[in-house]
Amino acid sequence: MYDYTPFQWLLVFYVYCVLGWMFESTVVSVQQRRPVNRGFLRGPMLPIYGFGAVLLLHVALPLDGHPIAMFFAGMIVATAFEYVVGVIMESLFKVRYWDYSEHRFQFQGRICLQSSLAWGALSVILPYFIHKPVEDLLEHLSPFMTTLIGCVVSVYFVTDVISSVKTALGIAKLLEEVDKMRAEADALREQLTAQAEKTRQQLTQAAQEMRAQSAAAVEERRQRIMAASEERRLQLHLALREADSRITERVEHMRRTSKWMLRGNPSLRSGRYQEAVEELRRRLKRG
């Protein structure tokens, strides 16, 4: 095990946060054919890579000289970590920031064999190759500089995390609101359909009951039915228009406040609120 001080481990964490962001942003940018600031944070950091790297170093280094054991130990531990983080984030924020549902040999869309194998390979490559330059960097930094850099970056990191968490929680709350308003709007549409059918049945019944009456009486009753029906239809229509307007307002608010997060997570999904997420994506494409 590397005999690092707490601040050196902190710098290790930040270095791999940045390297992970560079890797993910490059891959996703190529896939999307546009620059993508990948991740949960606004800044160039992906904490899951930082935590993952620190975790893999702690798991792999005691197994130095046993690459097969390093591979499987790292794969199991990192996969479990990815799954737990996925569950916690989805529980808090109502969305998945990564989704393996379309991969073969996946579980709940949170982990998959391909990712697990990558974690295993990384647990072998990391201590032998990738970490060497990072270790050299730490050795050339004085304790004062290590502490100073650690403190400065930590202030920036914590500020970014707080801001991003607030945004993500805001998205979760708005998704719930939009989902509720969509349900209300759907119920109003059903009432409009039912009202139209009710009016048709009332007119048919009135026509049958009043065959023996004068044309004037028939027309008078028809007019009363139509007037009552039109009044109810207008009430429902106004309520529906108001509901649609509120949905549009909330979705537009989400688009303004969370545009960067949605663009940075093109695989973002939500089991319960996917319709609202798709609406946001459509609005992003329209500008």
PDB file of C-alpha atoms in Angstrom:
ATOM      1  CA  MET A   1       0.000   0.000   0.000  1.00  0.00           C
ATOM      2  CA  TYR A   2       1.294   3.441  -0.898  1.00  0.00           C
ATOM      3  CA  ASP A   3       2.220   5.333   2.232  1.00  0.00           C
ATOM      4  CA  TYR A   4       0.327   8.479   1.296  1.00  0.00           C
ATOM      5  CA  THR A   5      -0.783  11.242   3.599  1.00  0.00           C
ATOM      6  CA  PRO A   6      -4.501  12.155   3.650  1.00  0.00           C
ATOM      7  CA  PHE A   7      -3.850  15.181   1.422  1.00  0.00           C
ATOM      8  CA  GLN A   8      -1.895  13.052  -1.040  1.00  0.00           C
ATOM      9  CA  TRP A   9      -4.821  10.646  -1.254  1.00  0.00           C
ATOM     10  CA  LEU A  10      -7.043  13.655  -1.760  1.00  0.00           C
ATOM     11  CA  LEU A  11      -4.930  14.748  -4.741  1.00  0.00           C
ATOM     12  CA  VAL A  12      -5.020  11.201  -6.102  1.00  0.00           C
ATOM     13  CA  PHE A  13      -8.805  11.385  -5.947  1.00  0.00           C
ATOM     14  CA  TYR A  14      -8.905  14.719  -7.791  1.00  0.00           C
ATOM     15  CA  VAL A  15      -6.423  13.644 -10.456  1.00  0.00           C
ATOM     16  CA  TYR A  16      -8.538  10.624 -11.351  1.00  0.00           C
ATOM     17  CA  CYS A  17     -11.719  12.699 -11.229  1.00  0.00           C
ATOM     18  CA  VAL A  18     -10.199  14.865 -13.971  1.00  0.00           C
ATOM     19  CA  LEU A  19      -8.736  11.959 -15.946  1.00  0.00           C
ATOM     20  CA  GLY A  20     -12.079  10.168 -15.790  1.00  0.00           C
ATOM     21  CA  TRP A  21     -13.842  13.304 -17.015  1.00  0.00           C
ATOM     22  CA  MET A  22     -11.365  13.625 -19.908  1.00  0.00           C
ATOM     23  CA  PHE A  23     -11.887  10.007 -20.903  1.00  0.00           C
ATOM     24  CA  GLU A  24     -15.691  10.048 -20.647  1.00  0.00           C
ATOM     25  CA  SER A  25     -16.078  13.450 -22.299  1.00  0.00           C
ATOM     26  CA  THR A  26     -13.900  12.358 -25.219  1.00  0.00           C
ATOM     27  CA  VAL A  27     -15.790   9.104 -25.751  1.00  0.00           C
ATOM     28  CA  VAL A  28     -19.250  10.670 -25.426  1.00  0.00           C
ATOM     29  CA  SER A  29     -18.281  13.672 -27.556  1.00  0.00           C
ATOM     30  CA  VAL A  30     -17.226  11.316 -30.360  1.00  0.00           C
ATOM     31  CA  GLN A  31     -20.454   9.327 -29.983  1.00  0.00           C
ATOM     32  CA  GLN A  32     -22.637  12.451 -29.963  1.00  0.00           C
ATOM     33  CA  ARG A  33     -20.561  14.247 -32.611  1.00  0.00           C
ATOM     34  CA  ARG A  34     -20.471  17.390 -30.509  1.00  0.00           C
ATOM     35  CA  PRO A  35     -18.517  18.610 -27.450  1.00  0.00           C
ATOM     36  CA  VAL A  36     -19.998  17.126 -24.268  1.00  0.00           C
ATOM     37  CA  ASN A  37     -19.115  18.193 -20.738  1.00  0.00           C
ATOM     38  CA  ARG A  38     -19.695  14.744 -19.313  1.00  0.00           C
ATOM     39  CA  GLY A  39     -20.857  14.101 -15.796  1.00  0.00           C
ATOM     40  CA  PHE A  40     -22.901  15.208 -12.836  1.00  0.00           C
ATOM     41  CA  LEU A  41     -20.804  18.285 -12.032  1.00  0.00           C
ATOM     42  CA  ARG A  42     -20.369  21.504 -13.971  1.00  0.00           C
ATOM     43  CA  GLY A  43     -16.591  21.367 -13.680  1.00  0.00           C
ATOM     44  CA  PRO A  44     -14.178  18.908 -15.353  1.00  0.00           C
ATOM     45  CA  MET A  45     -14.510  16.172 -12.764  1.00  0.00           C
ATOM     46  CA  LEU A  46     -16.226  12.800 -12.526  1.00  0.00           C
ATOM     47  CA  PRO A  47     -16.196  11.782  -8.852  1.00  0.00           C
ATOM     48  CA  ILE A  48     -17.111   8.160  -9.566  1.00  0.00           C
ATOM     49  CA  TYR A  49     -13.731   7.759 -11.297  1.00  0.00           C
ATOM     50  CA  GLY A  50     -11.930   9.399  -8.408  1.00  0.00           C
ATOM     51  CA  PHE A  51     -13.614   7.168  -5.844  1.00  0.00           C
ATOM     52  CA  GLY A  52     -13.217   4.176  -8.138  1.00  0.00           C
ATOM     53  CA  ALA A  53      -9.490   4.754  -8.619  1.00  0.00           C
ATOM     54  CA  VAL A  54      -8.834   5.196  -4.891  1.00  0.00           C
ATOM     55  CA  LEU A  55     -10.914   2.105  -4.180  1.00  0.00           C
ATOM     56  CA  LEU A  56      -9.120   0.042  -6.845  1.00  0.00           C
ATOM     57  CA  LEU A  57      -5.701   1.107  -5.554  1.00  0.00           C
ATOM     58  CA  HIS A  58      -6.632  -0.007  -2.044  1.00  0.00           C
ATOM     59  CA  VAL A  59      -7.923  -3.334  -3.376  1.00  0.00           C
ATOM     60  CA  ALA A  60      -5.244  -4.034  -5.980  1.00  0.00           C
ATOM     61  CA  LEU A  61      -2.018  -2.972  -4.266  1.00  0.00           C
ATOM     62  CA  PRO A  62      -2.145  -5.617  -1.481  1.00  0.00           C
ATOM     63  CA  LEU A  63      -2.431  -8.184  -4.304  1.00  0.00           C
ATOM     64  CA  ASP A  64       0.671  -6.921  -6.122  1.00  0.00           C
ATOM     65  CA  GLY A  65       2.215  -9.766  -8.109  1.00  0.00           C
ATOM     66  CA  HIS A  66      -1.112 -11.577  -8.506  1.00  0.00           C
ATOM     67  CA  PRO A  67      -2.712  -9.953 -11.574  1.00  0.00           C
ATOM     68  CA  ILE A  68      -5.553 -12.469 -11.859  1.00  0.00           C
ATOM     69  CA  ALA A  69      -6.552 -11.896  -8.245  1.00  0.00           C
ATOM     70  CA  MET A  70      -6.231  -8.140  -8.804  1.00  0.00           C
ATOM     71  CA  PHE A  71      -8.496  -8.378 -11.840  1.00  0.00           C
ATOM     72  CA  PHE A  72     -11.328 -10.245 -10.139  1.00  0.00           C
ATOM     73  CA  ALA A  73     -11.068  -8.403  -6.822  1.00  0.00           C
ATOM     74  CA  GLY A  74     -11.140  -5.044  -8.567  1.00  0.00           C
ATOM     75  CA  MET A  75     -13.982  -6.112 -10.847  1.00  0.00           C
ATOM     76  CA  ILE A  76     -16.170  -7.294  -7.973  1.00  0.00           C
ATOM     77  CA  VAL A  77     -15.520  -4.347  -5.666  1.00  0.00           C
ATOM     78  CA  ALA A  78     -15.851  -1.663  -8.366  1.00  0.00           C
ATOM     79  CA  THR A  79     -19.012  -3.241  -9.797  1.00  0.00           C
ATOM     80  CA  ALA A  80     -20.577  -3.329  -6.343  1.00  0.00           C
ATOM     81  CA  PHE A  81     -19.562   0.297  -5.844  1.00  0.00           C
ATOM     82  CA  GLU A  82     -21.069   1.334  -9.193  1.00  0.00           C
ATOM     83  CA  TYR A  83     -24.317  -0.460  -8.373  1.00  0.00           C
ATOM     84  CA  VAL A  84     -24.644   1.109  -4.916  1.00  0.00           C
ATOM     85  CA  VAL A  85     -23.899   4.595  -6.266  1.00  0.00           C
ATOM     86  CA  GLY A  86     -26.459   4.070  -9.025  1.00  0.00           C
ATOM     87  CA  VAL A  87     -29.151   3.018  -6.551  1.00  0.00           C
ATOM     88  CA  ILE A  88     -28.450   5.941  -4.223  1.00  0.00           C
ATOM     89  CA  MET A  89     -28.405   8.534  -7.020  1.00  0.00           C
ATOM     90  CA  GLU A  90     -31.616   7.224  -8.569  1.00  0.00           C
ATOM     91  CA  SER A  91     -33.300   7.194  -5.175  1.00  0.00           C
ATOM     92  CA  LEU A  92     -32.279  10.798  -4.494  1.00  0.00           C
ATOM     93  CA  PHE A  93     -32.579  12.337  -7.942  1.00  0.00           C
ATOM     94  CA  LYS A  94     -35.293  10.139  -9.576  1.00  0.00           C
ATOM     95  CA  VAL A  95     -33.127   9.566 -12.671  1.00  0.00           C
ATOM     96  CA  ARG A  96     -30.271   7.344 -13.803  1.00  0.00           C
ATOM     97  CA  TYR A  97     -27.174   9.216 -14.895  1.00  0.00           C
ATOM     98  CA  TRP A  98     -25.944   6.105 -16.692  1.00  0.00           C
ATOM     99  CA  ASP A  99     -28.035   3.304 -18.106  1.00  0.00           C
ATOM    100  CA  TYR A 100     -26.857  -0.093 -19.353  1.00  0.00           C
ATOM    101  CA  SER A 101     -30.322  -1.370 -20.213  1.00  0.00           C
ATOM    102  CA  GLU A 102     -29.407  -1.826 -23.872  1.00  0.00           C
ATOM    103  CA  HIS A 103     -26.261  -3.808 -23.077  1.00  0.00           C
ATOM    104  CA  ARG A 104     -26.160  -7.564 -22.972  1.00  0.00           C
ATOM    105  CA  PHE A 105     -25.624  -9.205 -19.588  1.00  0.00           C
ATOM    106  CA  GLN A 106     -26.771  -6.188 -17.591  1.00  0.00           C
ATOM    107  CA  PHE A 107     -28.614  -5.955 -14.276  1.00  0.00           C
ATOM    108  CA  GLN A 108     -31.319  -3.339 -13.704  1.00  0.00           C
ATOM    109  CA  GLY A 109     -29.528  -1.048 -16.144  1.00  0.00           C
ATOM    110  CA  ARG A 110     -27.085  -0.070 -13.376  1.00  0.00           C
ATOM    111  CA  ILE A 111     -24.255  -2.513 -14.042  1.00  0.00           C
ATOM    112  CA  CYS A 112     -23.257  -4.705 -16.966  1.00  0.00           C
ATOM    113  CA  LEU A 113     -20.618  -7.273 -17.831  1.00  0.00           C
ATOM    114  CA  GLN A 114     -18.800  -4.942 -20.214  1.00  0.00           C
ATOM    115  CA  SER A 115     -18.388  -2.293 -17.525  1.00  0.00           C
ATOM    116  CA  SER A 116     -17.369  -4.875 -14.924  1.00  0.00           C
ATOM    117  CA  LEU A 117     -14.677  -6.280 -17.214  1.00  0.00           C
ATOM    118  CA  ALA A 118     -13.411  -2.739 -17.813  1.00  0.00           C
ATOM    119  CA  TRP A 119     -13.197  -2.180 -14.051  1.00  0.00           C
ATOM    120  CA  GLY A 120     -11.262  -5.446 -13.696  1.00  0.00           C
ATOM    121  CA  ALA A 121      -8.816  -4.502 -16.444  1.00  0.00           C
ATOM    122  CA  LEU A 122      -8.393  -1.051 -14.919  1.00  0.00           C
ATOM    123  CA  SER A 123      -7.571  -2.564 -11.527  1.00  0.00           C
ATOM    124  CA  VAL A 124      -4.566  -4.291 -13.148  1.00  0.00           C
ATOM    125  CA  ILE A 125      -3.495  -1.478 -15.479  1.00  0.00           C
ATOM    126  CA  LEU A 126      -3.926   1.292 -12.911  1.00  0.00           C
ATOM    127  CA  PRO A 127      -1.197   0.422 -10.362  1.00  0.00           C
ATOM    128  CA  TYR A 128       1.313  -0.823 -12.940  1.00  0.00           C
ATOM    129  CA  PHE A 129       1.036   1.853 -15.624  1.00  0.00           C
ATOM    130  CA  ILE A 130      -1.435   4.716 -15.170  1.00  0.00           C
ATOM    131  CA  HIS A 131      -0.571   5.547 -11.577  1.00  0.00           C
ATOM    132  CA  LYS A 132       3.189   5.865 -12.095  1.00  0.00           C
ATOM    133  CA  PRO A 133       3.077   9.479 -13.394  1.00  0.00           C
ATOM    134  CA  VAL A 134       0.630  10.402 -10.650  1.00  0.00           C
ATOM    135  CA  GLU A 135       2.979   8.957  -8.056  1.00  0.00           C
ATOM    136  CA  ASP A 136       5.903  10.904  -9.555  1.00  0.00           C
ATOM    137  CA  LEU A 137       3.848  14.091  -9.358  1.00  0.00           C
ATOM    138  CA  LEU A 138       3.079  13.519  -5.682  1.00  0.00           C
ATOM    139  CA  GLU A 139       6.747  12.873  -4.902  1.00  0.00           C
ATOM    140  CA  HIS A 140       7.770  16.188  -6.457  1.00  0.00           C
ATOM    141  CA  LEU A 141       5.247  18.214  -4.494  1.00  0.00           C
ATOM    142  CA  SER A 142       6.236  19.527  -1.104  1.00  0.00           C
ATOM    143  CA  PRO A 143       3.922  18.851   1.835  1.00  0.00           C
ATOM    144  CA  PHE A 144       2.976  22.540   1.832  1.00  0.00           C
ATOM    145  CA  MET A 145       2.061  22.555  -1.871  1.00  0.00           C
ATOM    146  CA  THR A 146       0.192  19.278  -1.503  1.00  0.00           C
ATOM    147  CA  THR A 147      -1.873  20.730   1.328  1.00  0.00           C
ATOM    148  CA  LEU A 148      -2.400  24.050  -0.450  1.00  0.00           C
ATOM    149  CA  ILE A 149      -3.522  22.470  -3.720  1.00  0.00           C
ATOM    150  CA  GLY A 150      -5.706  20.012  -1.850  1.00  0.00           C
ATOM    151  CA  CYS A 151      -7.456  22.785   0.068  1.00  0.00           C
ATOM    152  CA  VAL A 152      -7.962  25.050  -2.963  1.00  0.00           C
ATOM    153  CA  VAL A 153      -9.320  22.270  -5.179  1.00  0.00           C
ATOM    154  CA  SER A 154     -11.495  21.004  -2.316  1.00  0.00           C
ATOM    155  CA  VAL A 155     -13.184  24.391  -1.986  1.00  0.00           C
ATOM    156  CA  TYR A 156     -13.919  24.392  -5.712  1.00  0.00           C
ATOM    157  CA  PHE A 157     -15.029  20.745  -5.671  1.00  0.00           C
ATOM    158  CA  VAL A 158     -17.354  21.100  -2.675  1.00  0.00           C
ATOM    159  CA  THR A 159     -18.891  24.270  -4.151  1.00  0.00           C
ATOM    160  CA  ASP A 160     -19.518  22.466  -7.449  1.00  0.00           C
ATOM    161  CA  VAL A 161     -20.990  19.430  -5.672  1.00  0.00           C
ATOM    162  CA  ILE A 162     -23.384  21.574  -3.607  1.00  0.00           C
ATOM    163  CA  SER A 163     -24.528  23.503  -6.685  1.00  0.00           C
ATOM    164  CA  SER A 164     -24.949  20.353  -8.780  1.00  0.00           C
ATOM    165  CA  VAL A 165     -26.816  18.490  -6.051  1.00  0.00           C
ATOM    166  CA  LYS A 166     -29.222  21.429  -5.706  1.00  0.00           C
ATOM    167  CA  THR A 167     -29.794  21.360  -9.465  1.00  0.00           C
ATOM    168  CA  ALA A 168     -30.322  17.596  -9.486  1.00  0.00           C
ATOM    169  CA  LEU A 169     -32.744  17.765  -6.553  1.00  0.00           C
ATOM    170  CA  GLY A 170     -34.558  20.572  -8.339  1.00  0.00           C
ATOM    171  CA  ILE A 171     -34.869  18.389 -11.428  1.00  0.00           C
ATOM    172  CA  ALA A 172     -36.233  15.537  -9.306  1.00  0.00           C
ATOM    173  CA  LYS A 173     -38.846  17.814  -7.711  1.00  0.00           C
ATOM    174  CA  LEU A 174     -39.856  19.308 -11.051  1.00  0.00           C
ATOM    175  CA  LEU A 175     -40.115  15.884 -12.660  1.00  0.00           C
ATOM    176  CA  GLU A 176     -42.539  14.860  -9.912  1.00  0.00           C
ATOM    177  CA  GLU A 177     -44.565  18.037 -10.431  1.00  0.00           C
ATOM    178  CA  VAL A 178     -44.677  17.601 -14.201  1.00  0.00           C
ATOM    179  CA  ASP A 179     -45.673  13.961 -13.817  1.00  0.00           C
ATOM    180  CA  LYS A 180     -48.537  14.948 -11.511  1.00  0.00           C
ATOM    181  CA  MET A 181     -49.668  17.725 -13.850  1.00  0.00           C
ATOM    182  CA  ARG A 182     -49.533  15.354 -16.825  1.00  0.00           C
ATOM    183  CA  ALA A 183     -51.793  12.931 -14.946  1.00  0.00           C
ATOM    184  CA  GLU A 184     -54.230  15.772 -14.231  1.00  0.00           C
ATOM    185  CA  ALA A 185     -54.179  16.848 -17.885  1.00  0.00           C
ATOM    186  CA  ASP A 186     -54.795  13.269 -19.036  1.00  0.00           C
ATOM    187  CA  ALA A 187     -57.744  13.030 -16.640  1.00  0.00           C
ATOM    188  CA  LEU A 188     -59.187  16.256 -18.080  1.00  0.00           C
ATOM    189  CA  ARG A 189     -58.818  14.921 -21.613  1.00  0.00           C
ATOM    190  CA  GLU A 190     -60.689  11.790 -20.575  1.00  0.00           C
ATOM    191  CA  GLN A 191     -63.427  13.952 -19.068  1.00  0.00           C
ATOM    192  CA  LEU A 192     -63.698  15.920 -22.314  1.00  0.00           C
ATOM    193  CA  THR A 193     -64.100  12.690 -24.261  1.00  0.00           C
ATOM    194  CA  ALA A 194     -66.648  11.410 -21.748  1.00  0.00           C
ATOM    195  CA  GLN A 195     -68.525  14.710 -21.898  1.00  0.00           C
ATOM    196  CA  ALA A 196     -68.786  14.495 -25.681  1.00  0.00           C
ATOM    197  CA  GLU A 197     -70.131  10.945 -25.429  1.00  0.00           C
ATOM    198  CA  LYS A 198     -72.561  11.954 -22.671  1.00  0.00           C
ATOM    199  CA  THR A 199     -73.898  14.798 -24.831  1.00  0.00           C
ATOM    200  CA  ARG A 200     -74.386  12.454 -27.768  1.00  0.00           C
ATOM    201  CA  GLN A 201     -76.307   9.985 -25.587  1.00  0.00           C
ATOM    202  CA  GLN A 202     -78.474  12.749 -24.090  1.00  0.00           C
ATOM    203  CA  LEU A 203     -79.377  14.051 -27.529  1.00  0.00           C
ATOM    204  CA  THR A 204     -80.217  10.563 -28.781  1.00  0.00           C
ATOM    205  CA  GLN A 205     -82.361   9.853 -25.726  1.00  0.00           C
ATOM    206  CA  ALA A 206     -84.138  13.200 -25.978  1.00  0.00           C
ATOM    207  CA  ALA A 207     -84.893  12.600 -29.641  1.00  0.00           C
ATOM    208  CA  GLN A 208     -86.419   9.230 -28.820  1.00  0.00           C
ATOM    209  CA  GLU A 209     -88.493  10.577 -25.900  1.00  0.00           C
ATOM    210  CA  MET A 210     -89.840  13.598 -27.762  1.00  0.00           C
ATOM    211  CA  ARG A 211     -90.894  12.144 -31.082  1.00  0.00           C
ATOM    212  CA  ALA A 212     -94.551  12.902 -30.270  1.00  0.00           C
ATOM    213  CA  GLN A 213     -93.867  16.487 -29.220  1.00  0.00           C
ATOM    214  CA  SER A 214     -93.674  19.540 -31.387  1.00  0.00           C
ATOM    215  CA  ALA A 215     -90.542  20.464 -33.285  1.00  0.00           C
ATOM    216  CA  ALA A 216     -90.246  23.613 -31.165  1.00  0.00           C
ATOM    217  CA  ALA A 217     -90.231  21.609 -27.922  1.00  0.00           C
ATOM    218  CA  VAL A 218     -87.648  19.193 -29.320  1.00  0.00           C
ATOM    219  CA  GLU A 219     -85.441  22.059 -30.410  1.00  0.00           C
ATOM    220  CA  GLU A 220     -85.794  23.785 -27.032  1.00  0.00           C
ATOM    221  CA  ARG A 221     -84.667  20.697 -25.147  1.00  0.00           C
ATOM    222  CA  ARG A 222     -81.832  20.106 -27.606  1.00  0.00           C
ATOM    223  CA  GLN A 223     -80.668  23.666 -27.062  1.00  0.00           C
ATOM    224  CA  ARG A 224     -80.704  23.216 -23.271  1.00  0.00           C
ATOM    225  CA  ILE A 225     -78.655  20.017 -23.552  1.00  0.00           C
ATOM    226  CA  MET A 226     -76.193  21.646 -25.932  1.00  0.00           C
ATOM    227  CA  ALA A 227     -75.853  24.761 -23.749  1.00  0.00           C
ATOM    228  CA  ALA A 228     -75.155  22.715 -20.611  1.00  0.00           C
ATOM    229  CA  SER A 229     -72.743  20.520 -22.537  1.00  0.00           C
ATOM    230  CA  GLU A 230     -70.936  23.483 -24.056  1.00  0.00           C
ATOM    231  CA  GLU A 231     -70.578  25.144 -20.662  1.00  0.00           C
ATOM    232  CA  ARG A 232     -69.050  21.993 -19.202  1.00  0.00           C
ATOM    233  CA  ARG A 233     -66.839  21.525 -22.266  1.00  0.00           C
ATOM    234  CA  LEU A 234     -65.518  25.071 -21.963  1.00  0.00           C
ATOM    235  CA  GLN A 235     -64.775  24.556 -18.252  1.00  0.00           C
ATOM    236  CA  LEU A 236     -62.829  21.389 -19.013  1.00  0.00           C
ATOM    237  CA  HIS A 237     -61.090  22.981 -21.973  1.00  0.00           C
ATOM    238  CA  LEU A 238     -59.963  25.973 -19.899  1.00  0.00           C
ATOM    239  CA  ALA A 239     -58.768  23.683 -17.124  1.00  0.00           C
ATOM    240  CA  LEU A 240     -56.864  21.579 -19.651  1.00  0.00           C
ATOM    241  CA  ARG A 241     -55.297  24.643 -21.268  1.00  0.00           C
ATOM    242  CA  GLU A 242     -54.224  25.888 -17.848  1.00  0.00           C
ATOM    243  CA  ALA A 243     -52.749  22.472 -17.010  1.00  0.00           C
ATOM    244  CA  ASP A 244     -50.865  22.338 -20.311  1.00  0.00           C
ATOM    245  CA  SER A 245     -49.616  25.885 -19.717  1.00  0.00           C
ATOM    246  CA  ARG A 246     -48.312  24.955 -16.260  1.00  0.00           C
ATOM    247  CA  ILE A 247     -46.587  21.890 -17.699  1.00  0.00           C
ATOM    248  CA  THR A 248     -44.956  24.006 -20.399  1.00  0.00           C
ATOM    249  CA  GLU A 249     -43.853  26.550 -17.802  1.00  0.00           C
ATOM    250  CA  ARG A 250     -42.289  23.929 -15.527  1.00  0.00           C
ATOM    251  CA  VAL A 251     -40.612  22.056 -18.373  1.00  0.00           C
ATOM    252  CA  GLU A 252     -39.191  25.325 -19.698  1.00  0.00           C
ATOM    253  CA  HIS A 253     -37.883  26.110 -16.216  1.00  0.00           C
ATOM    254  CA  MET A 254     -36.187  22.703 -16.103  1.00  0.00           C
ATOM    255  CA  ARG A 255     -34.715  23.306 -19.539  1.00  0.00           C
ATOM    256  CA  ARG A 256     -33.180  26.611 -18.432  1.00  0.00           C
ATOM    257  CA  THR A 257     -31.832  25.404 -15.094  1.00  0.00           C
ATOM    258  CA  SER A 258     -30.667  21.916 -16.070  1.00  0.00           C
ATOM    259  CA  LYS A 259     -29.607  22.247 -19.703  1.00  0.00           C
ATOM    260  CA  TRP A 260     -25.936  21.611 -18.908  1.00  0.00           C
ATOM    261  CA  MET A 261     -26.733  18.506 -16.849  1.00  0.00           C
ATOM    262  CA  LEU A 262     -28.959  16.984 -19.519  1.00  0.00           C
ATOM    263  CA  ARG A 263     -26.436  17.672 -22.263  1.00  0.00           C
ATOM    264  CA  GLY A 264     -23.663  16.163 -20.169  1.00  0.00           C
ATOM    265  CA  ASN A 265     -25.635  12.966 -19.562  1.00  0.00           C
ATOM    266  CA  PRO A 266     -27.116  11.842 -22.893  1.00  0.00           C
ATOM    267  CA  SER A 267     -27.865   8.398 -21.428  1.00  0.00           C
ATOM    268  CA  LEU A 268     -29.875   9.886 -18.538  1.00  0.00           C
ATOM    269  CA  ARG A 269     -33.085   7.943 -17.982  1.00  0.00           C
ATOM    270  CA  SER A 270     -35.979   7.922 -15.535  1.00  0.00           C
ATOM    271  CA  GLY A 271     -38.187   4.905 -15.033  1.00  0.00           C
ATOM    272  CA  ARG A 272     -41.193   6.837 -13.772  1.00  0.00           C
ATOM    273  CA  TYR A 273     -40.615  10.256 -15.338  1.00  0.00           C
ATOM    274  CA  GLN A 274     -39.156   9.343 -18.727  1.00  0.00           C
ATOM    275  CA  GLU A 275     -41.861  11.269 -20.622  1.00  0.00           C
ATOM    276  CA  ALA A 276     -40.850  14.476 -18.865  1.00  0.00           C
ATOM    277  CA  VAL A 277     -37.178  13.766 -19.581  1.00  0.00           C
ATOM    278  CA  GLU A 278     -37.944  13.206 -23.268  1.00  0.00           C
ATOM    279  CA  GLU A 279     -39.920  16.457 -23.354  1.00  0.00           C
ATOM    280  CA  LEU A 280     -36.866  18.251 -21.998  1.00  0.00           C
ATOM    281  CA  ARG A 281     -34.662  16.673 -24.648  1.00  0.00           C
ATOM    282  CA  ARG A 282     -37.054  17.725 -27.422  1.00  0.00           C
ATOM    283  CA  ARG A 283     -36.990  21.308 -26.151  1.00  0.00           C
ATOM    284  CA  LEU A 284     -33.202  21.252 -25.993  1.00  0.00           C
ATOM    285  CA  LYS A 285     -33.031  20.234 -29.651  1.00  0.00           C
ATOM    286  CA  ARG A 286     -35.373  23.100 -30.556  1.00  0.00           C
ATOM    287  CA  GLY A 287     -33.011  25.454 -28.752  1.00  0.00           C
TER     288      GLY A 287
END
